[in-house]
Short mmCIF file of N, CA and C in Angstrom, two decimals:
data_model
loop_
_atom_site.label_atom_id
_atom_site.label_comp_id
_atom_site.label_asym_id
_atom_site.label_seq_id
_atom_site.Cartn_x
_atom_site.Cartn_y
_atom_site.Cartn_z
N UNK A 6 -95.45 36.99 87.66
CA UNK A 6 -94.97 35.78 88.30
C UNK A 6 -94.05 35.03 87.33
N UNK A 7 -92.93 34.59 87.83
CA UNK A 7 -91.95 33.85 87.03
C UNK A 7 -92.47 32.45 86.75
N UNK A 8 -92.45 32.05 85.48
CA UNK A 8 -92.93 30.72 85.09
C UNK A 8 -91.85 29.94 84.36
N UNK A 9 -91.51 28.80 84.94
CA UNK A 9 -90.54 27.89 84.33
C UNK A 9 -91.25 26.61 83.95
N UNK A 10 -91.06 26.19 82.70
CA UNK A 10 -91.69 24.96 82.23
C UNK A 10 -90.63 23.94 81.85
N UNK A 11 -91.00 22.68 81.98
CA UNK A 11 -90.14 21.58 81.58
C UNK A 11 -90.77 20.94 80.35
N UNK A 12 -89.99 20.82 79.28
CA UNK A 12 -90.45 20.12 78.08
C UNK A 12 -89.65 18.83 77.98
N UNK A 13 -90.23 17.71 78.41
CA UNK A 13 -89.49 16.45 78.46
C UNK A 13 -89.67 15.61 77.20
N UNK A 14 -88.73 14.72 76.98
CA UNK A 14 -88.83 13.76 75.89
C UNK A 14 -87.57 12.93 75.81
N UNK A 15 -87.61 11.94 74.94
CA UNK A 15 -86.39 11.15 74.70
C UNK A 15 -85.56 11.80 73.61
N UNK A 16 -86.21 12.46 72.66
CA UNK A 16 -85.53 13.21 71.60
C UNK A 16 -84.47 12.35 70.89
N UNK A 17 -84.89 11.16 70.45
CA UNK A 17 -83.96 10.21 69.83
C UNK A 17 -84.35 9.92 68.39
N UNK A 18 -84.15 10.87 67.49
CA UNK A 18 -83.57 12.21 67.61
C UNK A 18 -84.66 13.28 67.78
N UNK A 19 -84.21 14.50 68.09
CA UNK A 19 -85.12 15.64 68.09
C UNK A 19 -85.55 15.91 66.66
N UNK A 20 -86.82 16.25 66.48
CA UNK A 20 -87.36 16.54 65.15
C UNK A 20 -87.67 18.03 65.04
N UNK A 21 -88.04 18.45 63.85
CA UNK A 21 -88.48 19.83 63.67
C UNK A 21 -89.76 20.10 64.46
N UNK A 22 -90.55 19.06 64.67
CA UNK A 22 -91.73 19.20 65.52
C UNK A 22 -91.35 19.51 66.96
N UNK A 23 -90.35 18.83 67.47
CA UNK A 23 -89.86 19.13 68.82
C UNK A 23 -89.35 20.57 68.90
N UNK A 24 -88.56 20.97 67.92
CA UNK A 24 -88.00 22.32 67.91
C UNK A 24 -89.13 23.35 67.87
N UNK A 25 -90.16 23.10 67.07
CA UNK A 25 -91.31 24.00 67.00
C UNK A 25 -91.96 24.14 68.38
N UNK A 26 -92.12 23.02 69.08
CA UNK A 26 -92.72 23.07 70.42
C UNK A 26 -91.85 23.86 71.39
N UNK A 27 -90.55 23.68 71.31
CA UNK A 27 -89.63 24.40 72.20
C UNK A 27 -89.70 25.89 71.92
N UNK A 28 -89.67 26.27 70.65
CA UNK A 28 -89.75 27.68 70.28
C UNK A 28 -91.05 28.31 70.78
N UNK A 29 -92.15 27.61 70.59
CA UNK A 29 -93.44 28.15 71.01
C UNK A 29 -93.54 28.24 72.52
N UNK A 30 -93.04 27.22 73.22
CA UNK A 30 -93.06 27.25 74.69
C UNK A 30 -92.18 28.38 75.21
N UNK A 31 -91.06 28.65 74.52
CA UNK A 31 -90.17 29.73 74.96
C UNK A 31 -90.82 31.10 74.83
N UNK A 32 -91.83 31.21 73.98
CA UNK A 32 -92.58 32.45 73.85
C UNK A 32 -93.68 32.60 74.89
N UNK A 33 -94.03 31.52 75.54
CA UNK A 33 -95.10 31.53 76.54
C UNK A 33 -94.55 31.62 77.96
N UNK A 34 -93.45 30.90 78.20
CA UNK A 34 -92.89 30.81 79.55
C UNK A 34 -91.62 31.65 79.66
N UNK A 35 -91.30 32.07 80.89
CA UNK A 35 -90.09 32.84 81.13
C UNK A 35 -88.85 32.00 80.89
N UNK A 36 -88.93 30.73 81.26
CA UNK A 36 -87.80 29.82 81.08
C UNK A 36 -88.34 28.44 80.70
N UNK A 37 -87.65 27.79 79.78
CA UNK A 37 -88.00 26.43 79.38
C UNK A 37 -86.76 25.56 79.55
N UNK A 38 -86.91 24.48 80.27
CA UNK A 38 -85.85 23.49 80.40
C UNK A 38 -86.28 22.28 79.59
N UNK A 39 -85.49 21.95 78.58
CA UNK A 39 -85.74 20.76 77.79
C UNK A 39 -85.09 19.60 78.53
N UNK A 40 -85.91 18.70 79.01
CA UNK A 40 -85.42 17.56 79.78
C UNK A 40 -85.29 16.33 78.90
N UNK A 41 -84.07 15.91 78.68
CA UNK A 41 -83.80 14.73 77.85
C UNK A 41 -83.81 13.52 78.78
N UNK A 42 -84.88 12.75 78.68
CA UNK A 42 -85.02 11.57 79.53
C UNK A 42 -84.05 10.48 79.13
N UNK A 43 -83.37 9.96 80.11
CA UNK A 43 -82.37 8.91 79.87
C UNK A 43 -82.89 7.63 80.50
N UNK A 44 -83.20 6.67 79.64
CA UNK A 44 -83.68 5.37 80.09
C UNK A 44 -82.58 4.36 79.76
N UNK A 45 -81.81 4.00 80.75
CA UNK A 45 -80.68 3.09 80.55
C UNK A 45 -81.12 1.69 80.11
N UNK A 46 -82.40 1.37 80.35
CA UNK A 46 -82.90 0.05 79.96
C UNK A 46 -83.17 -0.04 78.47
N UNK A 47 -83.35 1.11 77.82
CA UNK A 47 -83.63 1.12 76.38
C UNK A 47 -82.38 1.55 75.62
N UNK A 48 -82.14 0.88 74.52
CA UNK A 48 -81.00 1.24 73.69
C UNK A 48 -81.47 2.18 72.59
N UNK A 49 -81.12 3.43 72.71
CA UNK A 49 -81.49 4.40 71.71
C UNK A 49 -80.52 4.40 70.54
N UNK A 50 -80.85 5.17 69.53
CA UNK A 50 -79.94 5.33 68.40
C UNK A 50 -78.84 6.31 68.77
N UNK A 51 -79.23 7.47 69.26
CA UNK A 51 -78.25 8.45 69.70
C UNK A 51 -77.94 8.21 71.18
N UNK A 52 -76.71 8.42 71.54
CA UNK A 52 -76.33 8.32 72.95
C UNK A 52 -76.99 9.47 73.71
N UNK A 53 -77.29 9.29 74.99
CA UNK A 53 -77.93 10.37 75.76
C UNK A 53 -77.17 11.69 75.67
N UNK A 54 -75.84 11.62 75.73
CA UNK A 54 -75.03 12.84 75.67
C UNK A 54 -75.17 13.52 74.30
N UNK A 55 -75.31 12.73 73.26
CA UNK A 55 -75.48 13.28 71.91
C UNK A 55 -76.82 13.99 71.79
N UNK A 56 -77.85 13.43 72.39
CA UNK A 56 -79.17 14.06 72.34
C UNK A 56 -79.16 15.41 73.05
N UNK A 57 -78.51 15.46 74.21
CA UNK A 57 -78.41 16.72 74.96
C UNK A 57 -77.62 17.74 74.14
N UNK A 58 -76.48 17.34 73.61
CA UNK A 58 -75.62 18.24 72.85
C UNK A 58 -76.31 18.74 71.57
N UNK A 59 -76.99 17.84 70.87
CA UNK A 59 -77.68 18.23 69.64
C UNK A 59 -78.80 19.23 69.93
N UNK A 60 -79.56 18.99 70.98
CA UNK A 60 -80.64 19.91 71.34
C UNK A 60 -80.11 21.24 71.83
N UNK A 61 -79.01 21.21 72.57
CA UNK A 61 -78.40 22.46 73.03
C UNK A 61 -77.96 23.29 71.84
N UNK A 62 -77.39 22.66 70.83
CA UNK A 62 -76.98 23.38 69.62
C UNK A 62 -78.18 23.93 68.86
N UNK A 63 -79.24 23.13 68.77
CA UNK A 63 -80.43 23.54 68.02
C UNK A 63 -81.20 24.67 68.70
N UNK A 64 -81.05 24.79 70.01
CA UNK A 64 -81.80 25.82 70.76
C UNK A 64 -80.90 26.95 71.26
N UNK A 65 -79.65 26.99 70.85
CA UNK A 65 -78.69 27.97 71.37
C UNK A 65 -79.17 29.42 71.19
N UNK A 66 -79.90 29.69 70.14
CA UNK A 66 -80.36 31.06 69.87
C UNK A 66 -81.52 31.48 70.77
N UNK A 67 -82.12 30.54 71.48
CA UNK A 67 -83.24 30.83 72.36
C UNK A 67 -82.71 31.09 73.76
N UNK A 68 -82.65 32.35 74.16
CA UNK A 68 -81.98 32.75 75.40
C UNK A 68 -82.61 32.17 76.66
N UNK A 69 -83.89 31.86 76.62
CA UNK A 69 -84.56 31.36 77.83
C UNK A 69 -84.74 29.84 77.83
N UNK A 70 -83.97 29.15 77.00
CA UNK A 70 -84.05 27.69 76.91
C UNK A 70 -82.73 27.07 77.31
N UNK A 71 -82.81 26.06 78.18
CA UNK A 71 -81.64 25.25 78.53
C UNK A 71 -82.00 23.78 78.31
N UNK A 72 -80.98 22.96 78.19
CA UNK A 72 -81.17 21.53 77.94
C UNK A 72 -80.41 20.76 79.01
N UNK A 73 -81.06 19.75 79.57
CA UNK A 73 -80.41 18.92 80.60
C UNK A 73 -80.95 17.50 80.51
N UNK A 74 -80.08 16.54 80.76
CA UNK A 74 -80.50 15.15 80.82
C UNK A 74 -81.03 14.84 82.21
N UNK A 75 -81.92 13.87 82.27
CA UNK A 75 -82.39 13.42 83.58
C UNK A 75 -82.69 11.93 83.54
N UNK A 76 -82.54 11.31 84.69
CA UNK A 76 -82.75 9.89 84.87
C UNK A 76 -83.74 9.75 86.01
N UNK A 77 -84.78 8.99 85.84
CA UNK A 77 -85.74 8.81 86.93
C UNK A 77 -87.09 9.42 86.60
N UNK A 78 -87.87 9.68 87.63
CA UNK A 78 -89.21 10.21 87.45
C UNK A 78 -89.19 11.65 86.96
N UNK A 79 -90.04 11.93 86.01
CA UNK A 79 -90.15 13.28 85.48
C UNK A 79 -90.55 14.28 86.56
N UNK A 80 -91.50 13.92 87.42
CA UNK A 80 -91.93 14.87 88.45
C UNK A 80 -90.79 15.22 89.40
N UNK A 81 -89.88 14.30 89.65
CA UNK A 81 -88.72 14.61 90.48
C UNK A 81 -87.82 15.63 89.79
N UNK A 82 -87.63 15.45 88.47
CA UNK A 82 -86.84 16.40 87.69
C UNK A 82 -87.51 17.78 87.69
N UNK A 83 -88.83 17.80 87.55
CA UNK A 83 -89.58 19.06 87.56
C UNK A 83 -89.36 19.78 88.90
N UNK A 84 -89.48 19.06 89.98
CA UNK A 84 -89.27 19.65 91.31
C UNK A 84 -87.83 20.13 91.48
N UNK A 85 -86.86 19.29 91.08
CA UNK A 85 -85.44 19.67 91.21
C UNK A 85 -85.14 20.97 90.47
N UNK A 86 -85.80 21.19 89.36
CA UNK A 86 -85.58 22.39 88.54
C UNK A 86 -86.42 23.57 89.00
N UNK A 87 -87.19 23.41 90.06
CA UNK A 87 -87.98 24.51 90.60
C UNK A 87 -89.15 24.90 89.72
N UNK A 88 -89.74 23.93 89.07
CA UNK A 88 -90.87 24.19 88.19
C UNK A 88 -92.12 23.51 88.73
N UNK A 89 -93.25 23.92 88.16
CA UNK A 89 -94.53 23.29 88.48
C UNK A 89 -95.30 22.99 87.20
N UNK A 90 -94.61 23.04 86.06
CA UNK A 90 -95.31 22.92 84.79
C UNK A 90 -94.55 22.03 83.80
N UNK A 91 -95.27 21.10 83.22
CA UNK A 91 -94.76 20.23 82.16
C UNK A 91 -95.46 20.63 80.87
N UNK A 92 -94.70 20.80 79.81
CA UNK A 92 -95.27 21.09 78.50
C UNK A 92 -95.16 19.83 77.65
N UNK A 93 -96.26 19.46 77.02
CA UNK A 93 -96.28 18.31 76.13
C UNK A 93 -96.97 18.71 74.84
N UNK A 94 -96.53 18.09 73.75
CA UNK A 94 -97.13 18.36 72.45
C UNK A 94 -98.08 17.25 72.05
N UNK A 95 -99.12 17.64 71.35
CA UNK A 95 -100.10 16.68 70.83
C UNK A 95 -100.12 16.79 69.32
N UNK A 96 -99.89 15.67 68.64
CA UNK A 96 -99.94 15.64 67.18
C UNK A 96 -101.32 15.26 66.68
N UNK A 97 -101.89 14.26 67.28
CA UNK A 97 -103.17 13.73 66.81
C UNK A 97 -103.90 13.08 67.98
N UNK A 98 -105.09 12.60 67.71
CA UNK A 98 -105.88 12.00 68.78
C UNK A 98 -105.17 10.79 69.40
N UNK A 99 -104.35 10.10 68.63
CA UNK A 99 -103.62 8.95 69.17
C UNK A 99 -102.68 9.37 70.30
N UNK A 100 -102.10 10.56 70.21
CA UNK A 100 -101.23 11.07 71.28
C UNK A 100 -102.01 11.37 72.55
N UNK A 101 -103.25 11.82 72.38
CA UNK A 101 -104.01 12.32 73.54
C UNK A 101 -104.17 11.27 74.63
N UNK A 102 -104.56 10.07 74.27
CA UNK A 102 -104.82 9.04 75.29
C UNK A 102 -103.58 8.76 76.14
N UNK A 103 -102.44 8.57 75.48
CA UNK A 103 -101.19 8.31 76.21
C UNK A 103 -100.81 9.53 77.06
N UNK A 104 -100.86 10.71 76.47
CA UNK A 104 -100.45 11.92 77.19
C UNK A 104 -101.39 12.21 78.37
N UNK A 105 -102.67 11.95 78.19
CA UNK A 105 -103.63 12.13 79.27
C UNK A 105 -103.31 11.21 80.44
N UNK A 106 -103.01 9.94 80.14
CA UNK A 106 -102.66 8.99 81.19
C UNK A 106 -101.40 9.44 81.92
N UNK A 107 -100.39 9.87 81.17
CA UNK A 107 -99.15 10.32 81.80
C UNK A 107 -99.39 11.55 82.67
N UNK A 108 -100.20 12.47 82.20
CA UNK A 108 -100.51 13.67 82.98
C UNK A 108 -101.21 13.30 84.29
N UNK A 109 -102.11 12.33 84.23
CA UNK A 109 -102.83 11.91 85.44
C UNK A 109 -101.90 11.21 86.42
N UNK A 110 -100.99 10.38 85.91
CA UNK A 110 -100.02 9.72 86.79
C UNK A 110 -99.11 10.77 87.43
N UNK A 111 -98.63 11.71 86.64
CA UNK A 111 -97.77 12.77 87.18
C UNK A 111 -98.53 13.58 88.23
N UNK A 112 -99.81 13.84 87.98
CA UNK A 112 -100.64 14.58 88.94
C UNK A 112 -100.80 13.81 90.22
N UNK A 113 -100.93 12.50 90.11
CA UNK A 113 -101.06 11.64 91.29
C UNK A 113 -99.77 11.66 92.11
N UNK A 114 -98.63 11.66 91.42
CA UNK A 114 -97.33 11.66 92.09
C UNK A 114 -96.96 13.03 92.66
N UNK A 115 -97.43 14.09 91.99
CA UNK A 115 -97.08 15.45 92.40
C UNK A 115 -98.25 16.38 92.05
N UNK A 116 -99.16 16.54 92.99
CA UNK A 116 -100.39 17.31 92.75
C UNK A 116 -100.11 18.76 92.35
N UNK A 117 -98.95 19.27 92.72
CA UNK A 117 -98.63 20.68 92.41
C UNK A 117 -98.13 20.88 90.98
N UNK A 118 -97.88 19.79 90.29
CA UNK A 118 -97.35 19.87 88.92
C UNK A 118 -98.50 19.82 87.91
N UNK A 119 -98.56 20.83 87.06
CA UNK A 119 -99.57 20.91 86.00
C UNK A 119 -98.95 20.50 84.67
N UNK A 120 -99.76 19.93 83.80
CA UNK A 120 -99.33 19.61 82.44
C UNK A 120 -100.10 20.50 81.49
N UNK A 121 -99.37 21.17 80.60
CA UNK A 121 -99.95 22.04 79.59
C UNK A 121 -99.72 21.40 78.24
N UNK A 122 -100.77 21.27 77.46
CA UNK A 122 -100.67 20.66 76.14
C UNK A 122 -100.69 21.73 75.06
N UNK A 123 -99.77 21.61 74.12
CA UNK A 123 -99.75 22.48 72.95
C UNK A 123 -99.96 21.62 71.71
N UNK A 124 -100.75 22.10 70.81
CA UNK A 124 -100.96 21.37 69.56
C UNK A 124 -99.76 21.58 68.65
N UNK A 125 -99.31 20.51 68.05
CA UNK A 125 -98.20 20.58 67.11
C UNK A 125 -98.63 21.37 65.88
N UNK A 126 -97.73 22.12 65.32
CA UNK A 126 -98.02 22.83 64.08
C UNK A 126 -98.34 21.82 62.98
N UNK A 127 -99.26 22.18 62.13
CA UNK A 127 -99.74 21.29 61.08
C UNK A 127 -98.59 20.71 60.25
N UNK A 128 -97.62 21.56 59.88
CA UNK A 128 -96.56 21.10 58.98
C UNK A 128 -95.64 20.05 59.62
N UNK A 129 -95.72 19.90 60.94
CA UNK A 129 -94.88 18.91 61.63
C UNK A 129 -95.70 17.76 62.23
N UNK A 130 -96.98 17.73 61.96
CA UNK A 130 -97.87 16.79 62.64
C UNK A 130 -97.59 15.32 62.30
N UNK A 131 -96.91 15.07 61.21
CA UNK A 131 -96.61 13.69 60.81
C UNK A 131 -95.29 13.18 61.39
N UNK A 132 -94.49 14.06 61.94
CA UNK A 132 -93.14 13.68 62.39
C UNK A 132 -93.15 12.98 63.73
N UNK A 133 -92.32 11.97 63.83
CA UNK A 133 -92.04 11.33 65.11
C UNK A 133 -90.59 10.87 65.08
N UNK A 134 -89.98 10.78 66.23
CA UNK A 134 -88.60 10.29 66.31
C UNK A 134 -88.50 8.88 65.75
N UNK A 135 -89.52 8.07 66.00
CA UNK A 135 -89.52 6.69 65.51
C UNK A 135 -89.44 6.66 63.99
N UNK A 136 -90.27 7.47 63.34
CA UNK A 136 -90.26 7.54 61.87
C UNK A 136 -88.92 8.04 61.34
N UNK A 137 -88.39 9.08 61.97
CA UNK A 137 -87.12 9.65 61.53
C UNK A 137 -86.00 8.63 61.67
N UNK A 138 -85.97 7.91 62.79
CA UNK A 138 -84.95 6.86 62.98
C UNK A 138 -85.04 5.82 61.89
N UNK A 139 -86.26 5.37 61.60
CA UNK A 139 -86.45 4.33 60.60
C UNK A 139 -85.98 4.81 59.23
N UNK A 140 -86.36 6.01 58.84
CA UNK A 140 -85.95 6.55 57.54
C UNK A 140 -84.43 6.68 57.49
N UNK A 141 -83.84 7.19 58.57
CA UNK A 141 -82.38 7.38 58.60
C UNK A 141 -81.65 6.05 58.51
N UNK A 142 -82.12 5.05 59.26
CA UNK A 142 -81.46 3.75 59.26
C UNK A 142 -81.59 3.04 57.91
N UNK A 143 -82.62 3.39 57.16
CA UNK A 143 -82.81 2.80 55.83
C UNK A 143 -82.16 3.64 54.73
N UNK A 144 -81.43 4.67 55.13
CA UNK A 144 -80.67 5.47 54.17
C UNK A 144 -81.44 6.60 53.51
N UNK A 145 -82.62 6.93 54.02
CA UNK A 145 -83.41 8.01 53.46
C UNK A 145 -82.92 9.38 53.92
N UNK A 146 -83.36 10.41 53.23
CA UNK A 146 -83.00 11.79 53.53
C UNK A 146 -83.90 12.33 54.63
N UNK A 147 -83.33 12.63 55.78
CA UNK A 147 -84.09 13.17 56.91
C UNK A 147 -83.78 14.65 57.14
N UNK A 148 -83.08 15.25 56.19
CA UNK A 148 -82.68 16.65 56.33
C UNK A 148 -83.83 17.60 56.59
N UNK A 149 -84.99 17.36 56.02
CA UNK A 149 -86.14 18.23 56.23
C UNK A 149 -87.00 17.82 57.41
N UNK A 150 -86.50 16.89 58.23
CA UNK A 150 -87.28 16.39 59.36
C UNK A 150 -86.66 16.72 60.71
N UNK A 151 -85.38 17.05 60.71
CA UNK A 151 -84.67 17.32 61.97
C UNK A 151 -83.99 18.69 61.89
N UNK A 152 -83.75 19.33 63.03
CA UNK A 152 -83.00 20.58 63.00
C UNK A 152 -81.63 20.35 62.37
N UNK A 153 -81.14 21.32 61.62
CA UNK A 153 -79.86 21.14 60.92
C UNK A 153 -78.73 20.82 61.90
N UNK A 154 -78.81 21.33 63.12
CA UNK A 154 -77.77 21.06 64.12
C UNK A 154 -77.80 19.61 64.58
N UNK A 155 -78.93 18.95 64.43
CA UNK A 155 -79.10 17.56 64.86
C UNK A 155 -78.58 16.58 63.82
N UNK A 156 -78.63 16.99 62.57
CA UNK A 156 -78.30 16.07 61.47
C UNK A 156 -76.93 15.40 61.61
N UNK A 157 -75.84 16.12 61.92
CA UNK A 157 -74.54 15.43 62.05
C UNK A 157 -74.53 14.37 63.15
N UNK A 158 -75.21 14.65 64.26
CA UNK A 158 -75.29 13.68 65.35
C UNK A 158 -76.03 12.43 64.90
N UNK A 159 -77.12 12.65 64.17
CA UNK A 159 -77.94 11.54 63.69
C UNK A 159 -77.17 10.69 62.68
N UNK A 160 -76.48 11.34 61.76
CA UNK A 160 -75.73 10.60 60.74
C UNK A 160 -74.59 9.78 61.36
N UNK A 161 -73.94 10.34 62.37
CA UNK A 161 -72.89 9.58 63.08
C UNK A 161 -73.48 8.38 63.80
N UNK A 162 -74.64 8.58 64.41
CA UNK A 162 -75.29 7.48 65.14
C UNK A 162 -75.71 6.37 64.18
N UNK A 163 -76.21 6.75 63.00
CA UNK A 163 -76.59 5.76 61.99
C UNK A 163 -75.36 4.99 61.54
N UNK A 164 -74.26 5.70 61.27
CA UNK A 164 -73.02 5.04 60.85
C UNK A 164 -72.51 4.09 61.94
N UNK A 165 -72.61 4.52 63.19
CA UNK A 165 -72.17 3.68 64.31
C UNK A 165 -73.03 2.41 64.39
N UNK A 166 -74.34 2.56 64.22
CA UNK A 166 -75.24 1.40 64.27
C UNK A 166 -74.96 0.44 63.13
N UNK A 167 -74.70 0.97 61.94
CA UNK A 167 -74.39 0.11 60.79
C UNK A 167 -73.10 -0.63 61.03
N UNK A 168 -72.11 0.04 61.60
CA UNK A 168 -70.82 -0.58 61.91
C UNK A 168 -71.00 -1.70 62.93
N UNK A 169 -71.80 -1.44 63.96
CA UNK A 169 -72.07 -2.45 64.98
C UNK A 169 -72.76 -3.66 64.37
N UNK A 170 -73.71 -3.41 63.47
CA UNK A 170 -74.42 -4.50 62.81
C UNK A 170 -73.50 -5.29 61.90
N UNK A 171 -72.64 -4.57 61.20
CA UNK A 171 -71.67 -5.23 60.29
C UNK A 171 -70.69 -6.09 61.08
N UNK A 172 -70.28 -5.59 62.24
CA UNK A 172 -69.35 -6.33 63.08
C UNK A 172 -70.02 -7.46 63.87
N UNK A 173 -71.35 -7.47 63.82
CA UNK A 173 -72.08 -8.50 64.52
C UNK A 173 -72.19 -8.27 66.02
N UNK A 174 -71.91 -7.05 66.45
CA UNK A 174 -71.93 -6.78 67.89
C UNK A 174 -73.30 -6.38 68.39
N UNK A 175 -74.31 -6.41 67.52
CA UNK A 175 -75.65 -6.11 68.00
C UNK A 175 -76.53 -7.30 68.00
#
């Protein structure tokens, strides 16, 4: 039976932990669609198009992985893509409560959609996009935290944010 999974996130920016989850999911499922959630109400560091492009570059070698942006409910995106499975990663117990609630809401909205949880690899368990953004904005080295294909996008976004702050436009 053909199995297509959706791995959703904001990926602002994608981390090595995200890439690890995508690689592992691509070994389990026939096809993985990385869904880059676009929330126009939130101002991210990377533009939505940059997140999609960076992830597409980072996953280009994975033949059964595609990347697409989506706006709106995740379950609608899952249905539009012809899937019945959401893949989510768990780093620690703190993630579980939030992810469990989201899985239950998604189940309520679309009973046919299942959520599969994968444990993050130990070496990436400390990574989060929030932490990476903070380190990058403070001028720290994030090279060992993000896929190498993501780094140029992240550095441009940091430079753009600094320029906006310097110009007083933020």
